[in-house]
């Protein structure tokens, strides 16, 4: 099986070094605990002007530049799913069946698309600065679906009323 996986910068190698100590992209090294030599490279991701070094490792000798390109794509995909799960509140969505996964995928894609379209309407940012997806999601929710927001607030008020009416019974 061919794998490409991200690794921590402090991952130990059999010769005692760490990943961050490597100087040549595409180096073949043996990480501690693995029987096979792995090809290692890294990419620099620029998030909010600060560069961050990410390491990627493969069991195939893909070469340093190509492995770095594959790794960069990998983190773009991971960033999308992290945004979708964390910032759009879809991490608790039922994903236990094929239909649940399909619903999750459709809702995630729709939420991301609406936020992206909202981001296109905003003034241009400096390159390399990521949008605040949570703020964009709130803006979309308030501007495109005010009834949904109104209903969510009403449900919260109903829950508070139910709690207040139940409180005297708990004290007695």
GROMACS .gro file of C-alpha atoms in nm:
model
  172
    1UNK     CA    1   0.000   0.000   0.000
    2UNK     CA    2   0.130   0.347  -0.089
    3UNK     CA    3   0.097   0.610   0.181
    4UNK     CA    4   0.160   0.981   0.219
    5UNK     CA    5   0.120   1.104   0.575
    6UNK     CA    6   0.196   1.418   0.773
    7UNK     CA    7   0.436   1.383   1.066
    8UNK     CA    8   0.535   1.596   1.363
    9UNK     CA    9   0.856   1.794   1.346
   10UNK     CA   10   0.982   1.625   1.664
   11UNK     CA   11   0.938   1.270   1.531
   12UNK     CA   12   1.251   1.071   1.620
   13UNK     CA   13   1.463   0.895   1.362
   14UNK     CA   14   1.666   0.579   1.427
   15UNK     CA   15   1.994   0.774   1.416
   16UNK     CA   16   1.875   0.996   1.705
   17UNK     CA   17   1.788   1.305   1.502
   18UNK     CA   18   1.444   1.459   1.469
   19UNK     CA   19   1.254   1.542   1.150
   20UNK     CA   20   1.327   1.913   1.191
   21UNK     CA   21   1.702   1.837   1.174
   22UNK     CA   22   1.684   1.715   0.813
   23UNK     CA   23   1.849   1.941   0.556
   24UNK     CA   24   1.771   1.774   0.221
   25UNK     CA   25   1.419   1.725   0.083
   26UNK     CA   26   1.352   1.373  -0.034
   27UNK     CA   27   1.588   1.218   0.222
   28UNK     CA   28   1.538   0.847   0.287
   29UNK     CA   29   1.528   0.798   0.664
   30UNK     CA   30   1.409   0.533   0.910
   31UNK     CA   31   1.174   0.674   1.174
   32UNK     CA   32   1.188   0.507   1.514
   33UNK     CA   33   0.946   0.215   1.530
   34UNK     CA   34   0.918   0.160   1.154
   35UNK     CA   35   1.095  -0.118   0.966
   36UNK     CA   36   1.097   0.060   0.631
   37UNK     CA   37   1.293   0.361   0.508
   38UNK     CA   38   1.065   0.654   0.430
   39UNK     CA   39   1.103   0.950   0.195
   40UNK     CA   40   1.063   1.279   0.383
   41UNK     CA   41   1.005   1.632   0.261
   42UNK     CA   42   0.850   1.948   0.398
   43UNK     CA   43   0.646   2.247   0.295
   44UNK     CA   44   0.622   2.597   0.429
   45UNK     CA   45   0.263   2.706   0.488
   46UNK     CA   46   0.205   3.077   0.529
   47UNK     CA   47  -0.083   3.146   0.761
   48UNK     CA   48  -0.141   3.504   0.863
   49UNK     CA   49   0.210   3.604   0.755
   50UNK     CA   50   0.390   3.352   0.979
   51UNK     CA   51   0.555   3.059   0.801
   52UNK     CA   52   0.492   2.715   0.946
   53UNK     CA   53   0.701   2.414   0.847
   54UNK     CA   54   0.503   2.093   0.793
   55UNK     CA   55   0.664   1.755   0.730
   56UNK     CA   56   0.529   1.487   0.500
   57UNK     CA   57   0.648   1.128   0.470
   58UNK     CA   58   0.588   0.853   0.213
   59UNK     CA   59   0.689   0.491   0.174
   60UNK     CA   60   0.760   0.562  -0.195
   61UNK     CA   61   1.071   0.747  -0.311
   62UNK     CA   62   0.878   1.030  -0.478
   63UNK     CA   63   1.154   1.289  -0.466
   64UNK     CA   64   1.161   1.597  -0.248
   65UNK     CA   65   0.980   1.848  -0.469
   66UNK     CA   66   0.700   1.616  -0.577
   67UNK     CA   67   0.642   1.491  -0.221
   68UNK     CA   68   0.628   1.853  -0.100
   69UNK     CA   69   0.366   1.933  -0.366
   70UNK     CA   70   0.157   1.631  -0.263
   71UNK     CA   71   0.193   1.734   0.102
   72UNK     CA   72   0.078   2.088   0.031
   73UNK     CA   73  -0.236   1.955  -0.139
   74UNK     CA   74  -0.293   1.728   0.158
   75UNK     CA   75  -0.296   2.021   0.403
   76UNK     CA   76  -0.533   2.220   0.185
   77UNK     CA   77  -0.779   1.932   0.196
   78UNK     CA   78  -0.730   1.889   0.571
   79UNK     CA   79  -0.782   2.264   0.624
   80UNK     CA   80  -1.112   2.243   0.434
   81UNK     CA   81  -1.240   1.957   0.650
   82UNK     CA   82  -1.119   2.121   0.972
   83UNK     CA   83  -1.302   2.439   0.873
   84UNK     CA   84  -1.616   2.250   0.778
   85UNK     CA   85  -1.625   2.046   1.098
   86UNK     CA   86  -1.512   2.307   1.347
   87UNK     CA   87  -1.631   2.642   1.221
   88UNK     CA   88  -1.964   2.540   1.070
   89UNK     CA   89  -2.074   2.325   1.366
   90UNK     CA   90  -2.106   2.008   1.164
   91UNK     CA   91  -1.882   1.794   1.385
   92UNK     CA   92  -2.184   1.647   1.565
   93UNK     CA   93  -2.377   1.562   1.250
   94UNK     CA   94  -2.479   1.196   1.214
   95UNK     CA   95  -2.220   1.020   1.000
   96UNK     CA   96  -2.298   0.659   1.091
   97UNK     CA   97  -2.462   0.560   0.764
   98UNK     CA   98  -2.404   0.616   0.395
   99UNK     CA   99  -2.701   0.853   0.382
  100UNK     CA  100  -2.572   1.044   0.687
  101UNK     CA  101  -2.231   1.090   0.529
  102UNK     CA  102  -2.392   1.206   0.205
  103UNK     CA  103  -2.607   1.459   0.394
  104UNK     CA  104  -2.302   1.579   0.586
  105UNK     CA  105  -2.105   1.618   0.263
  106UNK     CA  106  -2.387   1.816   0.095
  107UNK     CA  107  -2.441   2.044   0.395
  108UNK     CA  108  -2.067   2.099   0.435
  109UNK     CA  109  -2.023   2.186   0.069
  110UNK     CA  110  -2.323   2.420   0.074
  111UNK     CA  111  -2.204   2.597   0.391
  112UNK     CA  112  -1.854   2.636   0.249
  113UNK     CA  113  -1.988   2.765  -0.085
  114UNK     CA  114  -2.217   3.022   0.079
  115UNK     CA  115  -1.934   3.148   0.300
  116UNK     CA  116  -1.698   3.163   0.004
  117UNK     CA  117  -1.951   3.367  -0.196
  118UNK     CA  118  -1.995   3.600   0.102
  119UNK     CA  119  -1.615   3.634   0.123
  120UNK     CA  120  -1.601   3.736  -0.244
  121UNK     CA  121  -1.832   4.030  -0.166
  122UNK     CA  122  -1.594   4.166   0.098
  123UNK     CA  123  -1.306   4.405   0.021
  124UNK     CA  124  -0.984   4.234  -0.083
  125UNK     CA  125  -0.747   4.113   0.189
  126UNK     CA  126  -0.373   4.090   0.177
  127UNK     CA  127  -0.255   3.765   0.016
  128UNK     CA  128  -0.189   3.484   0.258
  129UNK     CA  129  -0.442   3.599   0.519
  130UNK     CA  130  -0.718   3.344   0.571
  131UNK     CA  131  -1.078   3.456   0.615
  132UNK     CA  132  -1.248   3.410   0.951
  133UNK     CA  133  -1.489   3.135   0.853
  134UNK     CA  134  -1.686   3.167   1.176
  135UNK     CA  135  -1.762   3.535   1.109
  136UNK     CA  136  -1.851   3.455   0.749
  137UNK     CA  137  -2.086   3.177   0.864
  138UNK     CA  138  -2.258   3.417   1.107
  139UNK     CA  139  -2.293   3.681   0.835
  140UNK     CA  140  -2.447   3.427   0.597
  141UNK     CA  141  -2.678   3.302   0.870
  142UNK     CA  142  -2.796   3.652   0.962
  143UNK     CA  143  -2.830   3.785   0.608
  144UNK     CA  144  -2.961   3.488   0.411
  145UNK     CA  145  -3.160   3.308   0.673
  146UNK     CA  146  -3.288   3.549   0.939
  147UNK     CA  147  -3.586   3.323   1.013
  148UNK     CA  148  -3.349   3.042   1.107
  149UNK     CA  149  -3.171   3.274   1.350
  150UNK     CA  150  -3.502   3.397   1.491
  151UNK     CA  151  -3.616   3.035   1.542
  152UNK     CA  152  -3.286   2.942   1.709
  153UNK     CA  153  -3.324   3.232   1.952
  154UNK     CA  154  -3.685   3.133   2.023
  155UNK     CA  155  -3.578   2.775   2.099
  156UNK     CA  156  -3.314   2.907   2.339
  157UNK     CA  157  -3.572   3.129   2.512
  158UNK     CA  158  -3.812   2.835   2.540
  159UNK     CA  159  -3.538   2.624   2.697
  160UNK     CA  160  -3.461   2.901   2.949
  161UNK     CA  161  -3.832   2.936   3.034
  162UNK     CA  162  -3.860   2.560   3.087
  163UNK     CA  163  -3.555   2.568   3.315
  164UNK     CA  164  -3.695   2.859   3.518
  165UNK     CA  165  -4.031   2.686   3.562
  166UNK     CA  166  -3.860   2.363   3.667
  167UNK     CA  167  -3.625   2.533   3.919
  168UNK     CA  168  -3.882   2.581   4.204
  169UNK     CA  169  -3.969   2.211   4.185
  170UNK     CA  170  -3.602   2.119   4.229
  171UNK     CA  171  -3.563   2.336   4.541
  172UNK     CA  172  -3.854   2.174   4.727
   0.00000   0.00000   0.00000
